DNA sequence: TTGTACGCGTTATCAG
DNA sequence: CTGATAACGCGTACAA
């Protein structure tokens, strides 16, 4: 800026002003400054700016995995809003590990983000402690809790599991099973499903857990195990994701089982492919981009020092009945 | 650091040394410094560090879209390696627009990243200029060119298109068509496919472009148009992605067309679901995580000032023959 | 409308 | 092994 200032015949401060608020500088100076910037290819140093102003315009986002469409879609919705407001995103993946999350939070905080986006409500005590003493807005997405660190935006996974069980009973399925990924929230939905189903019917629910990332392969293998190891003979299978549900449907067709006649299938997430499968997939819709956007709006309110009515936003879910169940 | 120093009975400089290289400090001082850090919950300020050292340990990554599995997988592979080496990732999405990319490059450069990861080889002249004068390592991923800005890691999209045409001819398909997304690289593959197929057989190739994001819906609608508007009556359909191919297969089944007997389908990308579809999908494999990792290795070599043998890395592709074609 | 002086919290350099 | 001192490049008073 000093160099630009010399070229334009003004001081460094004037250049700084010109860039941050052109209205505070006379049109003629502005023109000369622009010209000097053009000539030199000057790019302001946001690092120095952040140090001086104590504002980084940086938001830290920590997600389990960016190749997971659920989290990718949420953070995409979040990022779009934040970027429009002049913030950029420092993104890292935990690989679903709270320990790794702790390390990431520490390194992210060292960059002095203006706010932080976390996935889920389960963090190590040390993570909570760091976040609390960092004294910046924090939003936890994709789940709800009575004791958020600061803000939270999500829906109740237990209620979603219960709603699926009630749907199963209403539709008259008297034999059900679950296929779930091995992540904590999927397991919470599964547990609520089984508990509610047992309450309503008195029956136990056989369940299979797929230990790796949700995939078609996982769904196919899980159905195989349900049949071979649990002697499952048809009814409804409630899956923890649309991807697993799709895998189950593929394996079912391969085995000559008709969906939904021999085997009904429910997914979770309502990914864009769900309605285009044949038969179309009955699933639970969660508006992922909206979760991200609401999280962004909540943070922005905090960053503008506005009053936040409620720390927690429940965006709910909705069962979408299609052909597969 | 000054506070920590006081608590530990040393100067601020010593604290800085202790943190950056413990071996330069006596074990006893180190212990007291650790204790003081523990007590206060001190988190070093990387912004100030970056300003002083002129090293941000930040890598800028600019991708078309993070919900696109192709780019998500590449940047994931890339990030993992970079993070292990102490770098963090500032990630932004262009939405496939070179103009938006230009703006993003400008704002990213203001944060003084140590290197930058770009997707593809087509950038605005202004983007190239900024990057060149920033004088930091740049890697362009997912494509090849003779005139990279600095480094590039990818494969030849034209060759991939040609290889698919040659496969079609070898397998004896005498009626073919294409279904492609509306992105530049997909169109380049399509053009190469059609040209090569025409060279070998003298026949024109009907083609349909799906203007939005590749999806099952897109594949289904494209097959409909191919049949209704182009009078396509069977043969091989070469798709620009596995997702579109899957959509084509679903629509085919719905119309009572058997795959591959009535209609053969080829995808592109070899996503994890491809081998689990029924029939399994014949496609073109590109090792996306490897592209990201090689890009990371190339950048790291530059950052360590090592000699780089060749600026461009061709990681190639491979046709994976399965049941659908 | 513009300029001066200072501070943001580190690292680098040199001296002890 | 440790400390003093000067950058790093910008924002924020405050003054003119």
XYZ file of C-alpha atoms (C1' of nucleotides) in Angstrom:
682
model
C 0.000 0.000 0.000
C 2.897 2.304 0.668
C 4.144 1.697 -2.859
C 0.712 2.288 -4.338
C 0.455 5.420 -2.244
C 3.720 6.782 -3.600
C 2.647 6.113 -7.170
C -0.644 7.868 -6.546
C 0.896 10.683 -4.567
C -0.875 9.863 -1.318
C -0.049 8.094 1.915
C -0.502 4.436 2.750
C -3.538 5.160 4.902
C -5.379 6.745 2.043
C -4.845 3.651 -0.025
C -6.202 1.558 2.802
C -9.253 3.791 2.993
C -9.752 3.758 -0.741
C -9.902 -0.012 -0.699
C -12.113 -0.459 2.322
C -14.493 2.425 1.655
C -14.127 4.384 -1.596
C -16.621 6.988 -0.436
C -14.111 8.264 2.088
C -11.702 9.296 -0.615
C -12.015 11.937 -3.331
C -12.827 10.638 -6.806
C -9.561 11.955 -8.241
C -7.368 10.223 -5.669
C -9.447 7.115 -6.109
C -8.743 7.180 -9.832
C -4.995 7.554 -9.350
C -4.983 4.774 -6.778
C -6.890 2.475 -9.093
C -4.424 3.202 -11.829
C -1.473 2.430 -9.604
C -3.079 -0.832 -8.517
C -3.736 -1.753 -12.108
C -0.138 -1.022 -13.095
C 1.500 -2.954 -10.315
C -0.945 -5.839 -10.002
C -1.151 -5.115 -6.297
C -3.124 -7.615 -4.238
C -3.908 -6.479 -0.684
C -2.552 -8.640 2.090
C -5.492 -10.030 4.038
C -3.132 -11.603 6.563
C -1.880 -8.235 7.685
C -5.420 -6.912 7.516
C -6.664 -9.657 9.785
C -3.872 -9.076 12.260
C -4.536 -5.369 12.437
C -8.304 -5.492 12.545
C -8.660 -8.683 14.562
C -11.143 -9.883 11.988
C -10.179 -12.666 9.627
C -13.374 -12.925 7.576
C -12.616 -16.600 7.753
C -15.037 -19.270 8.872
C -13.771 -22.614 9.996
C -15.842 -25.611 8.909
C -15.202 -29.097 10.214
C -17.107 -31.964 8.638
C -16.815 -35.762 8.823
C -16.136 -36.219 5.110
C -16.626 -34.101 2.026
C -17.255 -37.103 -0.201
C -20.329 -37.781 1.900
C -23.148 -36.106 -0.034
C -25.082 -35.291 3.106
C -22.318 -33.188 4.580
C -21.148 -31.853 1.259
C -24.613 -30.510 0.525
C -24.928 -28.890 3.934
C -21.564 -27.213 3.824
C -22.250 -26.111 0.261
C -25.451 -24.353 1.293
C -23.592 -22.877 4.227
C -20.640 -21.699 2.161
C -22.734 -20.007 -0.470
C -24.400 -17.748 2.047
C -21.201 -17.018 3.917
C -19.296 -16.195 0.767
C -21.934 -13.745 -0.344
C -21.312 -11.979 2.933
C -17.588 -11.772 2.408
C -16.447 -14.767 4.392
C -14.299 -17.622 3.204
C -14.226 -21.199 4.380
C -11.392 -23.153 5.872
C -12.565 -26.730 5.507
C -11.299 -29.900 7.171
C -12.444 -33.480 7.548
C -12.479 -35.457 10.770
C -13.080 -38.858 9.233
C -15.806 -39.243 11.890
C -13.235 -39.129 14.710
C -13.787 -36.841 17.684
C -10.083 -36.997 18.465
C -9.163 -35.759 15.031
C -11.818 -33.125 15.356
C -10.141 -31.901 18.510
C -6.821 -31.471 16.746
C -8.470 -29.734 13.835
C -10.314 -27.331 16.083
C -7.021 -26.394 17.705
C -5.256 -25.686 14.429
C -8.246 -23.899 12.997
C -8.541 -21.678 16.052
C -4.929 -20.651 15.633
C -5.988 -18.974 12.400
C -8.468 -16.875 14.341
C -11.618 -17.638 12.383
C -14.516 -15.290 12.995
C -16.816 -18.248 13.594
C -16.878 -22.012 13.391
C -19.152 -24.647 11.866
C -19.124 -28.100 13.420
C -20.924 -31.269 12.497
C -22.957 -32.987 15.190
C -23.186 -32.451 18.899
C -20.617 -34.901 20.228
C -17.227 -33.401 20.857
C -14.431 -34.102 23.285
C -14.439 -32.085 26.529
C -11.224 -30.432 25.408
C -12.875 -29.377 22.144
C -15.742 -27.777 24.008
C -13.322 -26.022 26.307
C -11.264 -24.565 23.463
C -14.347 -23.432 21.629
C -15.835 -21.808 24.693
C -12.702 -19.877 25.506
C -12.205 -18.843 21.889
C -15.301 -16.759 22.406
C -16.511 -16.819 18.814
C -19.871 -17.898 17.399
C -20.153 -21.656 16.953
C -22.861 -23.551 15.127
C -23.408 -27.285 15.433
C -25.234 -28.748 12.467
C -27.141 -31.957 11.684
C -28.350 -32.745 15.176
C -30.071 -31.169 18.165
C -29.166 -30.874 21.822
C -30.319 -29.011 24.894
C -26.767 -28.016 25.626
C -25.280 -26.558 22.464
C -21.897 -24.892 22.624
C -23.562 -21.853 21.150
C -26.006 -22.380 18.274
C -27.372 -25.524 16.704
C -29.336 -26.365 13.590
C -30.656 -29.823 12.890
C -33.415 -32.280 13.583
C -34.062 -35.047 16.059
C -32.572 -38.316 14.916
C -34.508 -40.202 17.573
C -37.776 -38.760 16.392
C -36.895 -39.664 12.827
C -36.295 -43.268 13.876
C -39.567 -43.350 15.765
C -41.471 -41.860 12.848
C -40.121 -44.563 10.575
C -41.285 -47.242 13.004
C -44.747 -45.710 13.183
C -44.895 -45.602 9.416
C -43.957 -49.286 9.303
C -46.735 -50.186 11.704
C -49.341 -48.014 10.008
C -48.553 -49.578 6.670
C -49.054 -52.964 8.233
C -45.575 -54.397 8.005
C -45.371 -57.127 10.576
C -41.831 -58.178 9.855
C -39.161 -55.495 9.761
C -35.387 -55.212 9.920
C -32.797 -52.445 9.805
C -29.622 -51.876 7.843
C -27.473 -49.088 9.239
C -24.166 -47.426 8.779
C -21.821 -47.428 11.698
C -22.069 -43.779 12.575
C -23.456 -42.547 15.828
C -26.464 -40.716 14.412
C -27.500 -43.599 12.178
C -27.301 -45.880 15.196
C -29.398 -43.478 17.211
C -32.096 -43.555 14.550
C -31.905 -47.338 14.430
C -32.216 -47.670 18.201
C -35.255 -45.367 18.257
C -36.790 -47.301 15.384
C -36.364 -50.651 17.098
C -37.573 -49.392 20.438
C -40.694 -47.798 18.997
C -41.471 -50.773 16.812
C -41.171 -53.064 19.814
C -43.441 -50.796 21.857
C -46.109 -50.927 19.203
C -45.899 -54.568 18.221
C -43.961 -56.386 20.886
C -41.535 -57.661 18.278
C -37.756 -57.499 18.157
C -36.114 -55.977 15.114
C -33.195 -57.819 13.520
C -30.482 -55.385 12.511
C -27.336 -55.362 10.470
C -24.627 -52.743 10.685
C -22.431 -51.934 7.746
C -19.097 -50.881 9.148
C -17.734 -48.872 6.227
C -18.962 -45.874 4.265
C -22.532 -46.222 3.074
C -22.446 -47.651 -0.432
C -24.315 -49.898 -2.825
C -21.926 -52.657 -1.911
C -22.865 -52.180 1.727
C -26.561 -52.426 1.015
C -26.136 -55.536 -1.083
C -23.981 -57.261 1.479
C -26.288 -56.289 4.325
C -29.320 -57.825 2.657
C -27.324 -60.979 2.084
C -26.454 -61.147 5.771
C -30.001 -60.393 6.814
C -31.211 -63.324 4.776
C -28.375 -65.768 5.349
C -27.542 -65.026 8.957
C -30.805 -63.748 10.373
C -33.172 -65.809 8.292
C -35.029 -62.687 7.237
C -37.820 -63.695 4.908
C -39.353 -60.476 3.680
C -41.170 -57.509 5.111
C -39.799 -54.000 5.473
C -36.165 -53.012 5.675
C -35.427 -49.585 7.102
C -32.048 -48.320 5.990
C -29.942 -45.533 7.433
C -29.334 -43.973 4.038
C -30.727 -43.952 0.532
C -27.479 -45.398 -0.735
C -27.791 -48.481 1.450
C -31.464 -48.763 0.527
C -30.554 -48.696 -3.127
C -28.036 -51.474 -2.554
C -30.675 -53.514 -0.799
C -33.029 -53.039 -3.741
C -30.392 -54.133 -6.224
C -29.553 -57.258 -4.262
C -33.255 -57.993 -3.877
C -33.805 -57.848 -7.612
C -30.795 -60.066 -8.187
C -32.335 -62.624 -5.857
C -35.660 -62.467 -7.607
C -37.391 -60.663 -4.765
C -39.920 -58.098 -5.911
C -39.932 -54.677 -4.307
C -42.195 -53.819 -2.572
C -44.264 -57.026 -2.836
C -41.713 -59.453 -1.383
C -39.499 -56.895 0.245
C -40.274 -53.262 1.059
C -37.453 -50.775 1.471
C -37.138 -47.384 3.147
C -34.179 -45.092 2.792
C -33.087 -41.988 4.606
C -32.057 -38.618 3.237
C -34.082 -38.296 0.046
C -31.081 -37.875 -2.157
C -31.776 -36.724 -5.672
C -31.706 -40.227 -7.086
C -34.352 -41.573 -4.696
C -37.382 -40.566 -6.717
C -35.838 -41.811 -9.946
C -35.168 -45.363 -8.905
C -37.598 -47.991 -10.135
C -39.500 -48.571 -7.943
C -39.067 -45.058 -6.539
C -37.696 -45.025 -3.026
C -39.766 -44.279 0.049
C -37.515 -42.298 2.320
C -37.154 -39.537 4.884
C -36.529 -36.091 3.521
C -34.119 -33.758 5.242
C -33.451 -30.466 3.538
C -29.676 -30.465 3.661
C -28.924 -27.236 1.816
C -31.481 -25.527 4.048
C -29.717 -26.805 7.149
C -26.538 -25.210 5.856
C -28.261 -21.973 4.989
C -30.000 -21.678 8.322
C -26.695 -22.355 10.041
C -25.149 -19.548 8.009
C -27.952 -17.153 8.855
C -27.663 -17.963 12.534
C -23.929 -17.325 12.517
C -24.338 -14.113 10.562
C -26.815 -12.842 13.109
C -24.311 -13.546 15.848
C -21.541 -11.889 13.873
C -23.699 -8.798 13.517
C -24.322 -8.918 17.253
C -28.029 -9.352 16.761
C -30.183 -10.967 19.385
C -30.674 -14.643 18.690
C -34.151 -15.760 19.699
C -33.461 -19.444 20.203
C -30.037 -21.056 20.095
C -31.462 -24.192 18.510
C -33.272 -24.579 15.193
C -35.224 -27.742 14.557
C -35.705 -28.058 10.812
C -37.472 -31.386 11.096
C -37.901 -34.107 8.477
C -40.688 -35.611 6.485
C -41.454 -39.142 5.388
C -41.820 -39.264 1.626
C -43.993 -42.151 0.599
C -43.163 -43.548 -2.815
C -43.312 -47.008 -4.347
C -40.706 -49.028 -2.490
C -42.636 -49.188 0.778
C 3.351 -15.370 24.108
C 4.438 -12.485 26.263
C 1.963 -13.581 28.934
C 3.135 -17.170 28.726
C 6.711 -15.940 28.949
C 6.003 -14.023 32.100
C 4.329 -17.013 33.709
C 7.274 -19.203 32.790
C 9.877 -16.608 33.707
C 11.285 -16.206 30.202
C 10.901 -13.759 27.354
C 8.358 -13.886 24.555
C 11.026 -14.953 22.066
C 11.821 -18.036 24.053
C 8.184 -19.051 23.994
C 8.177 -18.678 20.245
C 11.247 -20.876 19.978
C 9.818 -23.452 22.340
C 6.779 -23.803 20.141
C 8.528 -23.881 16.802
C 11.507 -26.019 17.812
C 11.582 -27.473 21.324
C 15.157 -28.681 20.882
C 16.356 -25.096 20.959
C 15.161 -24.631 24.502
C 16.273 -26.282 27.724
C 14.014 -29.050 29.022
C 13.269 -27.168 32.218
C 12.101 -23.981 30.494
C 10.149 -26.124 28.089
C 8.327 -27.743 31.010
C 7.434 -24.404 32.559
C 6.264 -23.054 29.242
C 4.086 -26.102 28.688
C 2.592 -25.650 32.096
C 1.802 -22.007 31.463
C 0.187 -22.875 28.152
C -1.876 -25.550 29.833
C -3.040 -23.185 32.523
C -4.027 -20.351 30.256
C -5.357 -22.310 27.315
C -3.092 -20.286 25.064
C -3.536 -20.845 21.323
C -0.774 -19.384 19.144
C -1.846 -16.825 16.562
C -1.074 -18.242 13.137
C -2.117 -14.998 11.477
C 0.702 -13.106 13.133
C 3.009 -16.021 12.428
C 2.140 -15.951 8.759
C 2.702 -12.232 8.541
C 6.092 -12.430 10.172
C 7.365 -15.512 8.388
C 5.719 -14.881 5.032
C 4.516 -18.452 5.116
C 0.842 -19.147 5.637
C 0.878 -22.959 5.538
C -2.349 -22.459 3.695
C -3.216 -23.996 0.341
C -5.932 -22.517 -1.769
C -8.149 -25.017 -3.580
C -10.682 -23.974 -6.167
C -13.059 -26.597 -7.507
C -16.222 -26.471 -9.634
C -18.450 -28.022 -6.977
C -17.883 -30.022 -3.826
C -21.101 -31.971 -4.214
C -19.657 -33.381 -7.414
C -18.121 -36.683 -6.346
C -15.389 -36.468 -8.944
C -13.997 -33.230 -7.598
C -14.744 -34.059 -3.991
C -12.721 -37.262 -4.250
C -9.786 -35.499 -5.877
C -9.639 -32.695 -3.395
C -10.048 -35.191 -0.569
C -6.990 -37.139 -1.708
C -5.169 -33.872 -2.133
C -6.140 -32.522 1.270
C -5.155 -35.632 3.149
C -1.585 -35.461 1.928
C -1.298 -31.723 2.411
C -2.690 -31.862 5.930
C -0.207 -34.525 6.925
C 2.466 -32.073 5.878
C 1.072 -29.274 7.985
C -0.947 -27.394 5.408
C -4.581 -26.471 5.592
C -7.041 -25.956 2.775
C -9.026 -22.890 1.877
C -11.728 -24.283 -0.381
C -14.058 -22.503 -2.768
C -16.437 -23.455 -5.539
C -16.655 -21.790 -8.933
C -19.916 -23.358 -10.029
C -18.092 -24.128 -13.300
C -17.691 -20.420 -14.095
C -14.308 -19.063 -15.148
C -15.410 -15.564 -14.168
C -16.225 -16.667 -10.644
C -12.939 -18.528 -10.580
C -11.152 -15.287 -11.371
C -12.766 -13.512 -8.437
C -12.015 -16.413 -6.133
C -8.391 -16.523 -7.175
C -8.078 -12.836 -6.344
C -9.565 -13.161 -2.885
C -7.643 -16.342 -2.177
C -4.381 -14.732 -3.212
C -4.988 -11.936 -0.754
C -4.658 -14.509 1.997
C -1.206 -15.346 0.730
C -1.554 -19.109 0.291
C 1.686 -21.010 -0.092
C 0.329 -22.765 -3.188
C -2.838 -23.148 -5.174
C -4.880 -26.042 -6.568
C -7.065 -25.352 -9.576
C -9.446 -27.559 -11.486
C -8.961 -27.815 -15.225
C -6.820 -25.895 -17.647
C -9.157 -23.171 -18.821
C -8.856 -19.928 -16.940
C -9.361 -16.287 -17.834
C -6.274 -14.357 -18.986
C -6.536 -12.238 -15.862
C -6.524 -15.361 -13.704
C -3.338 -16.588 -15.371
C -1.740 -13.188 -14.933
C -2.535 -13.007 -11.222
C -1.301 -16.511 -10.648
C 1.897 -15.933 -12.541
C 2.751 -12.771 -10.663
C 1.838 -14.331 -7.332
C 4.878 -16.475 -7.867
C 3.690 -19.491 -5.920
C 3.374 -23.135 -7.002
C 0.174 -23.845 -8.917
C -1.216 -27.220 -9.883
C -3.987 -27.719 -12.415
C -5.842 -30.968 -11.932
C -8.163 -33.178 -14.006
C -6.860 -32.261 -17.431
C -3.635 -31.936 -19.401
C -2.110 -29.120 -21.427
C 1.176 -28.229 -23.057
C 1.064 -24.833 -21.463
C 0.355 -25.278 -17.769
C 0.606 -22.293 -15.472
C 3.056 -24.326 -13.457
C 2.225 -27.989 -12.808
C -0.580 -30.172 -14.057
C -1.932 -33.596 -13.191
C -4.633 -35.289 -15.201
C -5.372 -37.317 -18.287
C -6.343 -36.629 -21.858
C -10.085 -36.222 -22.221
C -9.801 -36.444 -25.991
C -7.952 -39.732 -25.779
C -10.582 -41.040 -23.395
C -13.312 -40.166 -25.876
C -11.398 -41.836 -28.696
C -10.774 -44.932 -26.632
C -14.478 -45.256 -25.958
C -15.215 -44.999 -29.698
C -12.648 -47.664 -30.473
C -14.156 -49.901 -27.825
C -17.580 -49.418 -29.400
C -16.297 -50.390 -32.816
C -14.327 -53.381 -31.545
C -17.351 -54.693 -29.739
C -19.308 -54.434 -32.936
C -21.807 -51.743 -32.038
C -23.014 -50.305 -35.314
C -25.457 -47.847 -33.816
C -24.235 -45.535 -31.101
C -25.251 -42.311 -29.384
C -23.933 -40.088 -26.630
C -25.432 -38.523 -23.533
C -23.276 -35.812 -22.011
C -23.268 -33.242 -19.304
C -22.821 -29.661 -20.341
C -19.328 -29.176 -19.022
C -16.405 -28.428 -21.224
C -14.453 -31.601 -20.527
C -17.434 -33.867 -21.014
C -18.078 -32.143 -24.324
C -14.455 -32.614 -25.326
C -14.750 -36.333 -24.692
C -17.995 -36.451 -26.626
C -16.499 -34.622 -29.596
C -13.510 -36.970 -29.666
C -15.824 -39.963 -29.422
C -17.999 -38.842 -32.312
C -15.050 -37.901 -34.478
C -13.271 -41.191 -33.932
C -16.418 -43.230 -34.414
C -17.097 -41.425 -37.675
C -13.536 -42.027 -38.855
C -13.854 -45.730 -38.232
C -17.372 -46.314 -39.481
C -18.389 -43.310 -41.510
C -21.432 -42.846 -39.326
C -22.688 -39.805 -37.511
C -23.353 -40.051 -33.795
C -26.601 -38.639 -32.412
C -25.992 -36.833 -29.170
C -27.980 -35.372 -26.328
C -26.663 -32.848 -23.832
C -28.074 -32.641 -20.336
C -27.762 -29.034 -19.279
C -27.863 -29.435 -15.521
C -25.820 -31.370 -12.996
C -25.350 -35.013 -13.909
C -28.093 -36.976 -12.203
C -30.336 -40.002 -12.596
C -33.063 -37.666 -13.733
C -30.742 -36.383 -16.440
C -29.959 -39.857 -17.697
C -33.595 -40.848 -17.776
C -34.655 -37.736 -19.595
C -31.793 -37.980 -22.068
C -32.732 -41.522 -23.098
C -36.280 -40.365 -23.564
C -35.125 -37.586 -25.881
C -32.792 -39.896 -27.752
C -35.690 -42.217 -28.488
C -38.459 -39.671 -29.001
C -36.562 -36.922 -30.762
C -33.737 -38.763 -32.470
C -35.510 -42.001 -33.169
C -32.723 -43.960 -31.526
C -33.600 -47.633 -31.692
C -30.961 -49.406 -29.703
C -27.217 -49.900 -29.825
C -24.633 -48.386 -27.520
C -25.009 -45.202 -25.508
C -21.808 -43.605 -24.275
C -22.440 -41.360 -21.295
C -20.254 -38.650 -19.841
C -20.662 -39.965 -16.316
C -21.686 -43.088 -14.433
C -24.588 -41.186 -12.945
C -26.078 -40.397 -16.344
C -25.402 -43.965 -17.451
C -27.276 -45.252 -14.452
C -30.213 -43.010 -15.300
C -30.203 -44.333 -18.840
C -30.265 -47.909 -17.526
C -33.181 -47.167 -15.239
C -35.199 -45.557 -18.000
C -34.336 -48.439 -20.302
C -35.661 -50.973 -17.832
C -38.796 -48.953 -17.342
C -39.363 -49.050 -21.090
C -38.830 -52.774 -21.212
C -35.464 -52.497 -22.979
C -32.962 -55.114 -21.863
C -29.414 -54.019 -21.064
C -27.162 -54.879 -22.796
C -29.191 -56.903 -25.335
C -31.464 -54.132 -26.571
C -29.418 -51.234 -25.327
C -25.802 -51.210 -24.224
C -24.542 -48.504 -21.867
C -21.117 -47.116 -21.024
C -20.413 -44.736 -18.173
C -17.445 -42.629 -17.239
C -15.624 -42.362 -13.941
C -16.030 -45.810 -12.415
C -17.721 -44.538 -9.311
C -18.064 -47.015 -6.505
C -21.595 -47.967 -7.432
C -20.726 -48.881 -11.035
C -19.719 -52.461 -10.367
C -22.712 -53.057 -8.117
C -25.428 -52.126 -10.544
C -27.280 -54.960 -12.218
C -26.115 -55.333 -14.904
C -22.761 -54.008 -13.744
C -21.676 -50.897 -15.593
C -18.987 -50.849 -18.242
C -17.130 -47.597 -17.749
C -13.859 -45.701 -17.855
C -11.830 -45.763 -14.696
C -9.987 -42.663 -13.544
C -8.250 -42.873 -10.218
C -9.545 -39.680 -8.637
C -7.946 -39.902 -5.209
C -4.646 -40.677 -6.942
C -4.970 -37.543 -9.057
C -5.337 -35.538 -5.880
C -2.431 -37.266 -4.210
C -0.108 -36.818 -7.161
C -1.090 -33.168 -7.304
C -0.208 -32.850 -3.625
C 3.133 -34.556 -4.107
C 3.965 -32.304 -7.018
C 3.163 -29.181 -5.023
C 5.103 -30.420 -2.020
C 8.156 -30.975 -4.183
C 7.881 -27.391 -5.416
C 7.386 -26.122 -1.886
C 10.555 -27.929 -0.843
C 12.315 -26.367 -3.808
C 13.051 -29.721 -5.328
C 13.633 -30.140 -9.024
C 10.472 -31.161 -10.813
C 11.224 -33.528 -13.662
C 8.154 -32.906 -15.783
C 5.553 -30.225 -15.124
C 2.773 -32.481 -16.367
C 1.645 -35.846 -15.043
C -0.555 -38.008 -17.233
C -2.280 -40.516 -14.972
C -4.291 -42.035 -17.788
C -7.526 -43.985 -17.673
C -8.673 -47.507 -18.315
C -11.792 -48.943 -19.872
C -13.406 -51.377 -17.457
C -15.483 -53.900 -19.306
C -18.432 -55.219 -17.315
C -21.901 -56.397 -18.241
C -23.683 -53.312 -19.530
C -21.707 -53.088 -22.770
C -10.458 14.727 2.523
C -5.862 13.371 4.077
C -1.844 12.250 7.112
C 0.799 10.700 11.596
C 1.648 7.426 14.998
C 0.951 3.256 16.909
C -0.232 -1.500 17.557
C -1.813 -6.303 15.995
C 1.349 -11.129 17.662
C 4.493 -13.371 15.604
C 9.416 -14.680 13.299
C 14.243 -13.440 11.967
C 18.582 -11.514 13.035
C 22.033 -10.580 15.786
C 24.205 -10.279 20.182
C 25.262 -12.079 24.646
C 20.534 -21.543 25.584
C 18.410 -16.841 25.887
C 17.141 -11.968 25.011
C 16.658 -7.376 22.615
C 15.154 -5.315 18.459
C 13.378 -4.846 14.094
C 10.410 -6.152 10.588
C 5.787 -8.222 8.422
C 1.580 -4.979 5.974
C -2.241 -3.373 7.302
C -6.307 -0.919 10.420
C -7.544 2.494 13.941
C -7.377 6.371 16.610
C -6.518 11.103 16.441
C -5.067 15.266 14.438
C -4.793 18.548 10.681
